[in-house]
XYZ file of C-alpha atoms in Angstrom:
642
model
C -8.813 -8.547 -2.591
C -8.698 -5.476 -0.479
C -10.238 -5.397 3.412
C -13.248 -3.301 3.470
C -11.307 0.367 4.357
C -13.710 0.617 7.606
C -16.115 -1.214 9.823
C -19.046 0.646 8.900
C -17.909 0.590 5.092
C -21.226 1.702 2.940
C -23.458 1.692 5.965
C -26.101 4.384 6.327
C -28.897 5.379 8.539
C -27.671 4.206 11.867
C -26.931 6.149 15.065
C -23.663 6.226 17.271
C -24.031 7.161 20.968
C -21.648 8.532 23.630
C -18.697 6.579 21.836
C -15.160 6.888 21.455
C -13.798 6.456 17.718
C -10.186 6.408 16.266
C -8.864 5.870 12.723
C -8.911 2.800 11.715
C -5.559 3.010 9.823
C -3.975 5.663 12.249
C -4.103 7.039 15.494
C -3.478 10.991 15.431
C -2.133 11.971 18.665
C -2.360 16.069 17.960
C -2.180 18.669 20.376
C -2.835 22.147 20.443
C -0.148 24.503 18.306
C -0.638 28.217 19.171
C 0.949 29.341 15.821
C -1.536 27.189 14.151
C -5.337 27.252 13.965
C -7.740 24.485 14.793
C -9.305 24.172 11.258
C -5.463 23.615 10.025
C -4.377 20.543 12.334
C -7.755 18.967 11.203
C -6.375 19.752 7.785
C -3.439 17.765 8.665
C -5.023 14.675 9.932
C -6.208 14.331 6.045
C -3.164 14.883 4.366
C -0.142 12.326 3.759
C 3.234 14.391 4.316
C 4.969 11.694 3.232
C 3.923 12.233 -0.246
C 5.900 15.425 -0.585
C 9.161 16.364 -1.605
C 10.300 17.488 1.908
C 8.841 14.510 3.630
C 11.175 11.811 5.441
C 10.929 9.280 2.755
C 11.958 11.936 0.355
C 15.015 12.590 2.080
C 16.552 9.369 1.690
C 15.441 8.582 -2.279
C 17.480 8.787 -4.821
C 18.549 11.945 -6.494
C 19.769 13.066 -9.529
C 24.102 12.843 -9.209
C 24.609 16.546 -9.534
C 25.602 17.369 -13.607
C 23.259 14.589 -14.837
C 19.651 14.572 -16.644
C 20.132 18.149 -17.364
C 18.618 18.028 -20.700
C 15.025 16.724 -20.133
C 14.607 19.174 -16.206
C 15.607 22.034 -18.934
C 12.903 20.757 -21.161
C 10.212 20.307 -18.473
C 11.027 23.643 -17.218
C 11.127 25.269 -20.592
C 8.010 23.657 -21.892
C 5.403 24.343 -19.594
C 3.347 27.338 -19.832
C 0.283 29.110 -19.997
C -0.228 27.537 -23.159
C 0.557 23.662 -22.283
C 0.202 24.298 -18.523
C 0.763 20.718 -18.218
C 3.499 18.487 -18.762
C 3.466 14.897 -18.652
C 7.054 13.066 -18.439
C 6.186 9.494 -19.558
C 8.866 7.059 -19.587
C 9.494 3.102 -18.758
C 10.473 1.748 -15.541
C 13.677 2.574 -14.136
C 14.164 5.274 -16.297
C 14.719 7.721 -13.551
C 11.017 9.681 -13.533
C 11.307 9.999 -9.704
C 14.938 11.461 -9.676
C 13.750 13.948 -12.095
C 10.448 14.730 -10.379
C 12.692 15.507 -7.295
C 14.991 17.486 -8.759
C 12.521 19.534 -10.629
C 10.872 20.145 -7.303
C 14.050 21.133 -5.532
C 14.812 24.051 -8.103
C 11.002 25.133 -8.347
C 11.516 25.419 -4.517
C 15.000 26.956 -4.900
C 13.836 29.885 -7.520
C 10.180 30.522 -5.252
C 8.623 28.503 -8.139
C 7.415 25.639 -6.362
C 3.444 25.372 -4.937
C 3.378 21.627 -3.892
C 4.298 18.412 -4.773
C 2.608 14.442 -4.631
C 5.264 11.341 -4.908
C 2.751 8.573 -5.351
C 4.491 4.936 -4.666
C 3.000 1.636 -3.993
C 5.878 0.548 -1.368
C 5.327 3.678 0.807
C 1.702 3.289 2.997
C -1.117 5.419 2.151
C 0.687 6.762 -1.154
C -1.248 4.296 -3.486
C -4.851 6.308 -3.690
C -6.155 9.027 -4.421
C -7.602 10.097 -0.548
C -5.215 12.499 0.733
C -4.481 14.150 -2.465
C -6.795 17.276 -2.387
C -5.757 18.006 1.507
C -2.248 17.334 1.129
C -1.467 19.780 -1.836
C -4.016 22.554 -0.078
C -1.897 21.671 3.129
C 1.369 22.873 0.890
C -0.435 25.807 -0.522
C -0.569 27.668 2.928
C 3.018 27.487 2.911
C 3.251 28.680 -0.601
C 0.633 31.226 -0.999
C 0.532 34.374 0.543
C -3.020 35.189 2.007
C -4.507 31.316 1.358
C -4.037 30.236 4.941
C -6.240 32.632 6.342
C -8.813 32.291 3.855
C -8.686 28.367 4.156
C -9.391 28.784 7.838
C -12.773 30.056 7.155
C -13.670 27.785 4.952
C -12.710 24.742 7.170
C -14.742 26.188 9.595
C -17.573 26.842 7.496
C -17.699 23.442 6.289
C -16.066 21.026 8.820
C -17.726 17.860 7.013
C -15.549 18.589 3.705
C -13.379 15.566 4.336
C -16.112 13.060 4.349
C -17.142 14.796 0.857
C -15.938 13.726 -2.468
C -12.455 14.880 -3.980
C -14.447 16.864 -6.403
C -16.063 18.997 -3.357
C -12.889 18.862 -1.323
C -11.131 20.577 -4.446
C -14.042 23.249 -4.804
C -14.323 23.811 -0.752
C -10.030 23.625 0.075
C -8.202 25.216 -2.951
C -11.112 26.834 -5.932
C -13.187 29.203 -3.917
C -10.075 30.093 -1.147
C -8.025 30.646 -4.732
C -11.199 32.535 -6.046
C -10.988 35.460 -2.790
C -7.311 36.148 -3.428
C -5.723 38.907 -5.630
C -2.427 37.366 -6.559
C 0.232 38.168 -8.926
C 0.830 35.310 -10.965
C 4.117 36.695 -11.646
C 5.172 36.631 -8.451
C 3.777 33.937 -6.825
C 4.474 30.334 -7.032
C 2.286 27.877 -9.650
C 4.120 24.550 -10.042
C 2.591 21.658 -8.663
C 4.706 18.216 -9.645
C 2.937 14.963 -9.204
C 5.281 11.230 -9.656
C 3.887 8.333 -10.129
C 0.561 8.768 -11.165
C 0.146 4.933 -12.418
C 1.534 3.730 -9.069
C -1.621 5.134 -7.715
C -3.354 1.477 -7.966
C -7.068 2.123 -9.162
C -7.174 3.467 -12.390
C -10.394 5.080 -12.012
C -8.674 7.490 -9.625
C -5.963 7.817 -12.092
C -8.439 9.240 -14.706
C -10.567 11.108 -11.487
C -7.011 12.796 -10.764
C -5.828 13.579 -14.147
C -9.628 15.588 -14.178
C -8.668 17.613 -10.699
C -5.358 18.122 -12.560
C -7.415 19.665 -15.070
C -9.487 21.833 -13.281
C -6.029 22.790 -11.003
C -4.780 24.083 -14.954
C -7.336 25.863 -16.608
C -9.354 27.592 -13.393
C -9.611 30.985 -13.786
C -8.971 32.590 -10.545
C -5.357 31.181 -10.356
C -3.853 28.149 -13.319
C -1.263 26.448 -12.079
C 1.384 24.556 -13.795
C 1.489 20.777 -13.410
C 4.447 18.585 -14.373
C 3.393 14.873 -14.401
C 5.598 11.726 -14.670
C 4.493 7.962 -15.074
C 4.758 5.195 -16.953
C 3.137 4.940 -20.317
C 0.125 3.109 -18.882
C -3.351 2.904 -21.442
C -5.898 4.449 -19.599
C -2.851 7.385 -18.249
C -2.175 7.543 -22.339
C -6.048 7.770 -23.250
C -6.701 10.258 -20.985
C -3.732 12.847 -21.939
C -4.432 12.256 -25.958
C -8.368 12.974 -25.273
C -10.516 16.213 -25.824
C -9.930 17.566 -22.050
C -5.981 17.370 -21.700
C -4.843 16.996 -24.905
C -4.813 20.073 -26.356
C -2.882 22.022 -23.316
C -0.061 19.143 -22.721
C 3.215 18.856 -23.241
C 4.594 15.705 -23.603
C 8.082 14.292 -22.701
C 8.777 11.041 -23.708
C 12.591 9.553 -22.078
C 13.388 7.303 -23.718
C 13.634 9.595 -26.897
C 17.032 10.825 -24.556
C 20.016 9.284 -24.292
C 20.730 9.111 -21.018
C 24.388 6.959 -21.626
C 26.543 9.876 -20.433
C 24.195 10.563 -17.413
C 24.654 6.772 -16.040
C 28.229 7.097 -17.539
C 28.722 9.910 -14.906
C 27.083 7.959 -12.545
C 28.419 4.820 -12.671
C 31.916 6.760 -12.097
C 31.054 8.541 -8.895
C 29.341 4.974 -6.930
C 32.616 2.780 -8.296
C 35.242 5.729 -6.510
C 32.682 5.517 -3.718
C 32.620 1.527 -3.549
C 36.754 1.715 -3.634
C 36.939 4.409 -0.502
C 33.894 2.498 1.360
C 34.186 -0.900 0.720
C 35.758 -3.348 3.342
C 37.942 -4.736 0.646
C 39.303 -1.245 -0.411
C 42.834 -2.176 0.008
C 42.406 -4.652 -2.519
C 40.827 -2.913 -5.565
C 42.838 -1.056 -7.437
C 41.933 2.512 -8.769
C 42.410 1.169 -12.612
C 39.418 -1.217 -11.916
C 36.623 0.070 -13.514
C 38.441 0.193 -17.088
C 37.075 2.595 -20.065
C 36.348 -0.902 -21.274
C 33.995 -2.548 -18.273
C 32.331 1.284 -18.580
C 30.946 1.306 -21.642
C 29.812 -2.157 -21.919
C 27.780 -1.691 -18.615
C 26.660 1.876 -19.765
C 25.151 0.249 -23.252
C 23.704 -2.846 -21.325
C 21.866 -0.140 -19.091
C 20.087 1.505 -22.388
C 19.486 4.570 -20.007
C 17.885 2.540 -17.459
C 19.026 3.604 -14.056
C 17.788 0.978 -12.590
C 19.812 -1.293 -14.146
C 22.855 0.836 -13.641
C 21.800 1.308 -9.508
C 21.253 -2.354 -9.070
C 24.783 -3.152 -10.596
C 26.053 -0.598 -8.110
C 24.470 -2.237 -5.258
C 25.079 -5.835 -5.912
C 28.960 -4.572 -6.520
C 29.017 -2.533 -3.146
C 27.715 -5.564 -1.243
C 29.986 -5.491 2.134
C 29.574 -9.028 2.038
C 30.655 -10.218 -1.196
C 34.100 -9.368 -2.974
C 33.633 -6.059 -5.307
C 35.948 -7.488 -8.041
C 34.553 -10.836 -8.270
C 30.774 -9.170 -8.437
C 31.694 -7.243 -11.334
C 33.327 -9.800 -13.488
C 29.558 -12.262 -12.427
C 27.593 -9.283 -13.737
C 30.010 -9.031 -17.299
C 29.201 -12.562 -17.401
C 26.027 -13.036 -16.899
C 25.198 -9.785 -19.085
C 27.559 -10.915 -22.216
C 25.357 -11.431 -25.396
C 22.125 -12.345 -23.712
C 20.692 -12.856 -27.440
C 17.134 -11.487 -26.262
C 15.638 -8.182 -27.353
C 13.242 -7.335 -25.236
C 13.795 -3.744 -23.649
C 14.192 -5.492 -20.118
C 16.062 -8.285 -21.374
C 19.826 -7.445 -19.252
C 18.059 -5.938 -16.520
C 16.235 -9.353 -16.040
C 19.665 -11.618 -16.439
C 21.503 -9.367 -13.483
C 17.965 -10.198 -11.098
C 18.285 -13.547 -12.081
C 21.870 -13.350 -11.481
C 21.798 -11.722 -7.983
C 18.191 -13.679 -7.061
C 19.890 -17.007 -7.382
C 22.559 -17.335 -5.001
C 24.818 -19.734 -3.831
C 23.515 -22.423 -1.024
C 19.564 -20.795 -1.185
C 16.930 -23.313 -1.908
C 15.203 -22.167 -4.852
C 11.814 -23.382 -3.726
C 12.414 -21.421 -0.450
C 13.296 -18.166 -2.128
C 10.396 -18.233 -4.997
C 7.900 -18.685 -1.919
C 9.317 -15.545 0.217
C 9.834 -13.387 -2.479
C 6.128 -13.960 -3.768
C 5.283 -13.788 -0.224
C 6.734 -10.389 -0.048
C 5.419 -9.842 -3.679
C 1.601 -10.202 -2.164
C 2.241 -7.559 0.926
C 3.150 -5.192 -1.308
C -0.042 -5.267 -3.156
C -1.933 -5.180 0.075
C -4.677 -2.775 1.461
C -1.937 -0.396 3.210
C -4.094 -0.380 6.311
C -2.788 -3.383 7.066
C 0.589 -2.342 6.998
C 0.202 0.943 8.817
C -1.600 -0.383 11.736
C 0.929 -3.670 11.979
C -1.541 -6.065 10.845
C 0.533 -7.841 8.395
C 3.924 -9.883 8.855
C 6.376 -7.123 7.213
C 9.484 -8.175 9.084
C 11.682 -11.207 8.365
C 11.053 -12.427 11.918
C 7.294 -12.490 11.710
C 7.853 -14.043 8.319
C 9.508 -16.617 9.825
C 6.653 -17.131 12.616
C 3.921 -16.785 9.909
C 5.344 -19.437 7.309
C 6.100 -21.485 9.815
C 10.394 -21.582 9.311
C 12.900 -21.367 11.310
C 14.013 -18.522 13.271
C 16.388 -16.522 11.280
C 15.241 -18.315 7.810
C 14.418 -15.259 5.745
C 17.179 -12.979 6.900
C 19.654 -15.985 6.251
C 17.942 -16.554 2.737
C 18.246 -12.196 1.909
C 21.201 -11.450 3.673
C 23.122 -11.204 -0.029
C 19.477 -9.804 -1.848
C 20.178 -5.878 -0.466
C 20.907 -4.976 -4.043
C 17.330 -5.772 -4.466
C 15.023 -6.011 -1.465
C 14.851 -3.378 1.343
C 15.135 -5.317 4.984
C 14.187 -3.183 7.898
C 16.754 -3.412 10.795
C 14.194 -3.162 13.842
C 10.414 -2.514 13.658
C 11.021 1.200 12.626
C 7.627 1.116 11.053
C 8.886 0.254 7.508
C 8.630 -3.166 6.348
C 10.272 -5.709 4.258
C 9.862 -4.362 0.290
C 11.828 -4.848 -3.023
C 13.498 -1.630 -4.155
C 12.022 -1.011 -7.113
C 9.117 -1.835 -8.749
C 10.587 -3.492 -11.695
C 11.123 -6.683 -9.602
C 7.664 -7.024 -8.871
C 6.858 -7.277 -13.088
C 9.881 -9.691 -12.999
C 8.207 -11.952 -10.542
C 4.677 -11.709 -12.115
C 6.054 -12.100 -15.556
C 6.782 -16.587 -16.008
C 8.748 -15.565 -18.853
C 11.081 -13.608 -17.491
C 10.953 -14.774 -13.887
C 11.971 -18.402 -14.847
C 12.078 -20.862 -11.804
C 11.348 -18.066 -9.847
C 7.736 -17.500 -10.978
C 4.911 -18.287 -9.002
C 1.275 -18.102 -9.604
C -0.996 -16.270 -7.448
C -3.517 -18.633 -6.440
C -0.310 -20.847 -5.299
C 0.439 -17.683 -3.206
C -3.310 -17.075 -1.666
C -3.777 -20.716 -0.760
C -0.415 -20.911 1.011
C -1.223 -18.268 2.664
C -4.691 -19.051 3.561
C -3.776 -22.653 5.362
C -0.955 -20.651 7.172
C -3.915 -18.007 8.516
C -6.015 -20.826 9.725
C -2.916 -22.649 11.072
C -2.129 -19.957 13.394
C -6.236 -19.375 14.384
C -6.256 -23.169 14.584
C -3.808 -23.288 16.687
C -4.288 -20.412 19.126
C -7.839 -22.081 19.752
C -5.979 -25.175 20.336
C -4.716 -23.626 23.469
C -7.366 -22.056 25.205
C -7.611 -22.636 28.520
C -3.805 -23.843 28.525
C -2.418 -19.984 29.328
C -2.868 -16.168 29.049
C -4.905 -15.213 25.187
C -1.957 -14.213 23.001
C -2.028 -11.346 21.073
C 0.391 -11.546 18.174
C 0.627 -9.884 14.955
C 0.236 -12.838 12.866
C -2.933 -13.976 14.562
C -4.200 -10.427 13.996
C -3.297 -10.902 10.334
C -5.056 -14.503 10.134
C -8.389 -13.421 11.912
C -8.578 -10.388 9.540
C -7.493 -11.800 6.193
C -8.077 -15.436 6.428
C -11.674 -14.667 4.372
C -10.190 -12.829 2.157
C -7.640 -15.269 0.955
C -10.377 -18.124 0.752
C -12.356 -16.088 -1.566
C -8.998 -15.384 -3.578
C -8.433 -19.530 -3.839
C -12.107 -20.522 -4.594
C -13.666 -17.495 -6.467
C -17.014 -18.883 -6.595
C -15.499 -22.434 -6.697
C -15.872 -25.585 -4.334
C -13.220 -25.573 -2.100
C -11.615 -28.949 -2.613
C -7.974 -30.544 -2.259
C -6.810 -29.028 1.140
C -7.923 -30.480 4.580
C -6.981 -27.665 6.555
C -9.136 -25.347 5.190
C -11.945 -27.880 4.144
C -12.291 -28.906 8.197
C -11.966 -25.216 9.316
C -14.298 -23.596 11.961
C -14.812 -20.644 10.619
C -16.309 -19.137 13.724
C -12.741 -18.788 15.088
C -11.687 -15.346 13.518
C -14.617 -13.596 14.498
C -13.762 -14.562 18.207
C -10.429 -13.767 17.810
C -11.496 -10.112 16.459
C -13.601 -9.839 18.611
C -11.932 -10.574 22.011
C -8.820 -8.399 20.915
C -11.377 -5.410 21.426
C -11.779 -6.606 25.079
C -9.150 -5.537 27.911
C -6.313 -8.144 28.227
C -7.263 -9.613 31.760
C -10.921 -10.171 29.864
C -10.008 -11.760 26.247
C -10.263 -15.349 27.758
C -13.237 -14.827 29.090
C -14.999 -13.435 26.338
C -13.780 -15.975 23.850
C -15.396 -18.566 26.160
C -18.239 -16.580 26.106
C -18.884 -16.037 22.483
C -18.193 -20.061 21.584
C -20.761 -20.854 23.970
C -23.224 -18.553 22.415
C -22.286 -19.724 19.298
C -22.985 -23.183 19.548
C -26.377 -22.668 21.072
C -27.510 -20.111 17.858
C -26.217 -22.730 15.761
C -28.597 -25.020 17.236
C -31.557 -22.481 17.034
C -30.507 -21.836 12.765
C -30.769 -25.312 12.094
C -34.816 -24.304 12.428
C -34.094 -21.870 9.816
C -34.327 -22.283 5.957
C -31.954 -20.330 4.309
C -31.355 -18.928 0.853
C -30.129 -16.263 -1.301
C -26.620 -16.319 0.168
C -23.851 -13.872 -1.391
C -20.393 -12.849 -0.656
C -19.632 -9.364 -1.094
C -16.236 -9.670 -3.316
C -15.224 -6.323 -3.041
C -14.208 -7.038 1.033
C -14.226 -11.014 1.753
C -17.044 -10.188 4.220
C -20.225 -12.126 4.121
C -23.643 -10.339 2.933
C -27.125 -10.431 4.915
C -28.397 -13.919 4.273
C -32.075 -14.024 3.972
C -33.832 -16.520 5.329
C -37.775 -18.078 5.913
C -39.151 -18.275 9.660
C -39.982 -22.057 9.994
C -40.561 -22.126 13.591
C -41.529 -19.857 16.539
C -38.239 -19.326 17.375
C -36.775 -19.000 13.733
C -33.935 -16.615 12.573
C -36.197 -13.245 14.122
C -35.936 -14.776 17.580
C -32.327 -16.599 17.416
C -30.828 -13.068 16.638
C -32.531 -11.399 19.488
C -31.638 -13.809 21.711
C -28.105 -13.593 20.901
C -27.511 -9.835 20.812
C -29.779 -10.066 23.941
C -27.100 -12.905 25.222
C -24.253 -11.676 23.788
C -24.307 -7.902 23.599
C -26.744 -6.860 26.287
C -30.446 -6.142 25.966
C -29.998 -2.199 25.837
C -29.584 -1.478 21.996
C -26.817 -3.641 21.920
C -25.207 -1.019 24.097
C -23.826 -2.212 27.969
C -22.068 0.376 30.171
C -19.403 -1.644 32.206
C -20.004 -0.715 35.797
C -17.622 1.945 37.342
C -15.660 2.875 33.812
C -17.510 5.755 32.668
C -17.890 4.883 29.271
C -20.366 3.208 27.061
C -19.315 1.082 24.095
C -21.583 0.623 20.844
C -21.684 -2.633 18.670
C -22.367 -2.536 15.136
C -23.416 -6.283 14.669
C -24.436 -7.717 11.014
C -24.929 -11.509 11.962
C -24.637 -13.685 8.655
C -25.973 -17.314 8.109
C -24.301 -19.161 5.506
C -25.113 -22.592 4.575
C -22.563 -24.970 2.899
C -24.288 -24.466 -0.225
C -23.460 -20.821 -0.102
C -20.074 -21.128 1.124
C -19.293 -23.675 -2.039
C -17.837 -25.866 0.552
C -17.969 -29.488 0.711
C -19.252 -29.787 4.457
C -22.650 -30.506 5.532
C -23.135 -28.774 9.059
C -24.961 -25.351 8.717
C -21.693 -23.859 11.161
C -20.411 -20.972 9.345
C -21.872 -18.400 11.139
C -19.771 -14.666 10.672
C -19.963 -11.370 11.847
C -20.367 -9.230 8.589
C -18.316 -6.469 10.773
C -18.031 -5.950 14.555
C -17.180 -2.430 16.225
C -15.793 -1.917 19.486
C -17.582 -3.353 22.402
C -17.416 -4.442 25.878
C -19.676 -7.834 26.894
């Protein structure tokens, strides 16, 4: 269940005054550029360079080994034109759609061919959504496009509330009428736009919303681009592209109707004399050890998946491990497998490299689903270092050992990407292949874990850690640590994930939980350091006396808003003369201040607004088995200063 993406998500008709905002998921620290115009850095704060072909990520992804895929870029190239204007590359996982994608960019860019480009990838923040997809490829265009910058400018500064609009309107107001004031030679200029990975873009509503602003991008009449397309085969990605709008002007490119064998064969080649130059047992290997033999077999076990051929490459090259003895575990545990599903080798070399030597299998299953669940998280969290994405916070969070996880991965590189320092990436499997594997019992084995295993381990870890950091108030300075931030904001959302409407029943921790605790902890982390103590104080002691003052209060028609974890307005009858109307007055009055909810600390200058949606929920409401009316929560807090 995803956090709501801001504070004041789906509010309306409420005023803001002499406050200080940032992002919520980033901070943009942007000065003024001469060469550029205003309008365009606020054109940059929307878009998400990463998602390009020139962007940092893409310099250190895969690429087609020069000589190889040559067929299908021909065909995508070849195919495309004013007649199909789009092309969509469909193919299975690990069949080498990014490479391609890349490589098709690179010589669209090379010949002057190339408008923009969008890699879309659920392991890379902010690149799983649609959001940023209308501002990043107009951001390209003024690159690309003679004449479009200037004519953007205007129109940023005739409508500087575009980015709060729709895609639709962002796509009419950033790229249509700009394109629509040009005189361009389509001849001359350049019309490709490639877009990867449209099914890792994780709502499929936007996948069928962006294969329509595809659409429009094709067929507009002041200036049709041409649109290559890769994903998987996914239904409502296949529906769309067979249906009355795109069908009849794309091209489609199935791979696996090409054989890639003497693609990986070439491959396979290149990383083994790399793995014999690099490796630290290179004295040992001998050149004749990658027979014609060993070749072919792992060249038909791959059946053109090059993922399967560039996790055998890994695994082999690891620094740790003996080359020659890897390769004769992977002919091994690859020889006659007897299964014939189309994933059926690639599976037996991850179970063969995810069950190693001296790891407790129990262990492993519980970090790698661990891992599994961050990657499917709100990338908010992950951006703004909310989440425990590094195998020392791991460690802290799960409550191990120091050292546990990186001890337990330390021979999984082949498969799992471990950041060195806190570079702002975070811990991530390679390829999204071994997140099916995990979700699939059948193919995962022992390793397989179900999800609501996963949300209510870690649910008792969050309110371990806000248990325990209210266990030692008073004792020492407030800690501020990552996984604390993670617990206060997530701790909801993993107790809706566990009881979905259910009684909560079978684990003490969470039965016995105050869940007043998170909202305190939220809360004082908006305070200065040398003030988070006090305010904690503060806000228990005003919480016990409202408690008090709602026990006058009937309540009914509780709700939980699934889409967030957050709790909904609770409505609720006035039984005495100080019923819910007066309680809540009296504690923003107590709490907050009696101006608006607005206080202006003395000497700083600034004044501080507080969005407060107090919620009563009853045990009833709650489905939990307790019978004190105590869970009183914040429905969202802003920034303030008590």
């Amino acid at each position: 269940m995803a956090a709501p993406s801001s504070i004041f998500h789906q509010a309306s008709q409420f005023q803001v005054h002499h406050s200080q905002f940032n992002n919520a998921r980033t901070i943009y620290n942007i000065s003024r550029n001469d060469n550029e115009p205003l309008p365009i850095l606020r054109l940059l704060r929307h878009c998400t360079i990463e998602a390009t072909h020139e962007s940092s990520t893409a310099t250190y992804a895969p690429k087609c080994k020069p000589g190889t895929r040559l067929q299908v870029i021909g065909d995508i190239q070849s195919t495309i034109s004013d007649v199909k204007p789009l092309v969509w590359v469909s193919g299975p996982a690990g069949g080498g759609k990014t490479c391609i994608q890349r490589e098709v960019a690179r010589r669209a860019q090379e010949y002057g061919d190339l408008a923009a480009s969008f890699f879309f990838s659920t392991r890379v923040p902010k690149l799983d959504n649609e959001t940023s997809f209308v501002a990043t490829i107009a951001y390209q265009l003024t690159k690309t496009l003679p004449g479009y910058k200037e004519v953007l400018v205007q129109a940023l500064s005739d409508h500087p509330g575009v980015f709060e609009e729709s895609l639709d309107v962002q796509l009419d107001v950033l790229i249509l009428r700009p394109l629509s004031q040009l005189e361009i030679d389509l001849r001359r200029s350049p019309r490709l736009i490639t877009i990867d990975g449209l099914d890792e873009c994780r709502d499929a509503k936007e996948q069928r919303h962006l294969l329509h602003v595809l659409h429009t991008l094709a067929t507009n009449p002041y200036y049709q681009f041409r649109i290559a397309v890769s994903s998987r085969p996914e239904y409502d990605i296949r529906t769309v592209f067979s249906g009355e709008l795109l069908g009849p002007i794309t091209a489609v490119i199935r791979l696996e109707k090409y054989d890639g064998s003497n693609d990986i064969r070439i491959y396979l080649i290149d990383e083994f004399a790399r793995i014999r130059e690099e490796h630290p047992c290179r004295a040992s290997i001998p050149e004749s050890w990658l027979t014609e033999e060993v070749l072919e077999i792992l060249v038909k076990k791959a059946s053109s998946q090059f993922i399967f051929a560039s996790t055998v490459v890994k695994y082999i090259g690891n620094p740790r491990r003996n080359p020659i003895k890897s390769l004769k575990l992977v002919l091994e545990c690859t020889k006659d497998t007897g299964d014939s599903h189309p994933f059926a080798d690639l599976d037996t070399l991850y179970r063969l490299i995810l069950h190693p030597q001296s790891v407790s299998v129990d262990l492993l299953r519980r970090l790698l689903h661990f891992i599994l669940e961050l990657s499917g998280m709100q990338e908010g969290a992950l951006v703004d270092g909310h989440a425990p994405g590094y195998p020392s916070l791991i460690d802290e969070f799960l409550g191990l050992d120091p050292g546990t996880t990186e001890l337990t991965f330390c021979d999984l590189h082949s498969v799992i990407s471990i950041p060195i320092s806190y570079s702002g990436r975070y811990i991530s499997f390679h390829h999204k292949s071994m997140e099916d594997f995990l979700r699939s019992q059948e193919r995962a084995g022992d390793l397989y874990q179900p999800d609501e295993t996963t949300h209510l381990d870690i649910a008792e870890r969050c309110v371990h850690h806000l248990q325990e950091w209210y266990s030692s108030l008073g004792k020492g300075p407030f800690r501020h640590t990552v996984n604390l931030s993670f617990s206060a904001r997530y701790w909801a959302t993993y107790m809706m994930k566990i009881t979905n409407g259910r009684p909560l029943v079978g684990s003490v921790p969470l039965l016995h939980f105050n869940p007043t605790i998170p909202i305190v902890v939220q809360a004082s982390f908006l305070a200065t350091p040398s003030d988070r103590m006090s305010r904690a104080e503060r806000l228990f002691a005003s919480f016990k006396v409202l408690r008090e003052g709602i026990h006058r209060t009937t309540l009914f028609g509780f709700s939980v808003k699934a889409a967030t974890g957050a709790y909904r307005y609770a409505r609720a009858s006035k039984t005495s003369a100080t019923g819910r109307t007066g309680w809540f007055a009296w504690f923003r009055r107590r709490t907050f201040g009696a101006s608006c909810l607005t206080k202006r600390p003395s000497g700083s200058g600034r004044s501080y607004k507080t969005n407060v949606l107090v919620t009563v929920a009853g045990s009833e409401g709650y489905s939990w088995e307790r019978s004190s009316l105590d869970a009183i929560l914040f429905s969202s807090l802003a920034k303030s200063q008590i």
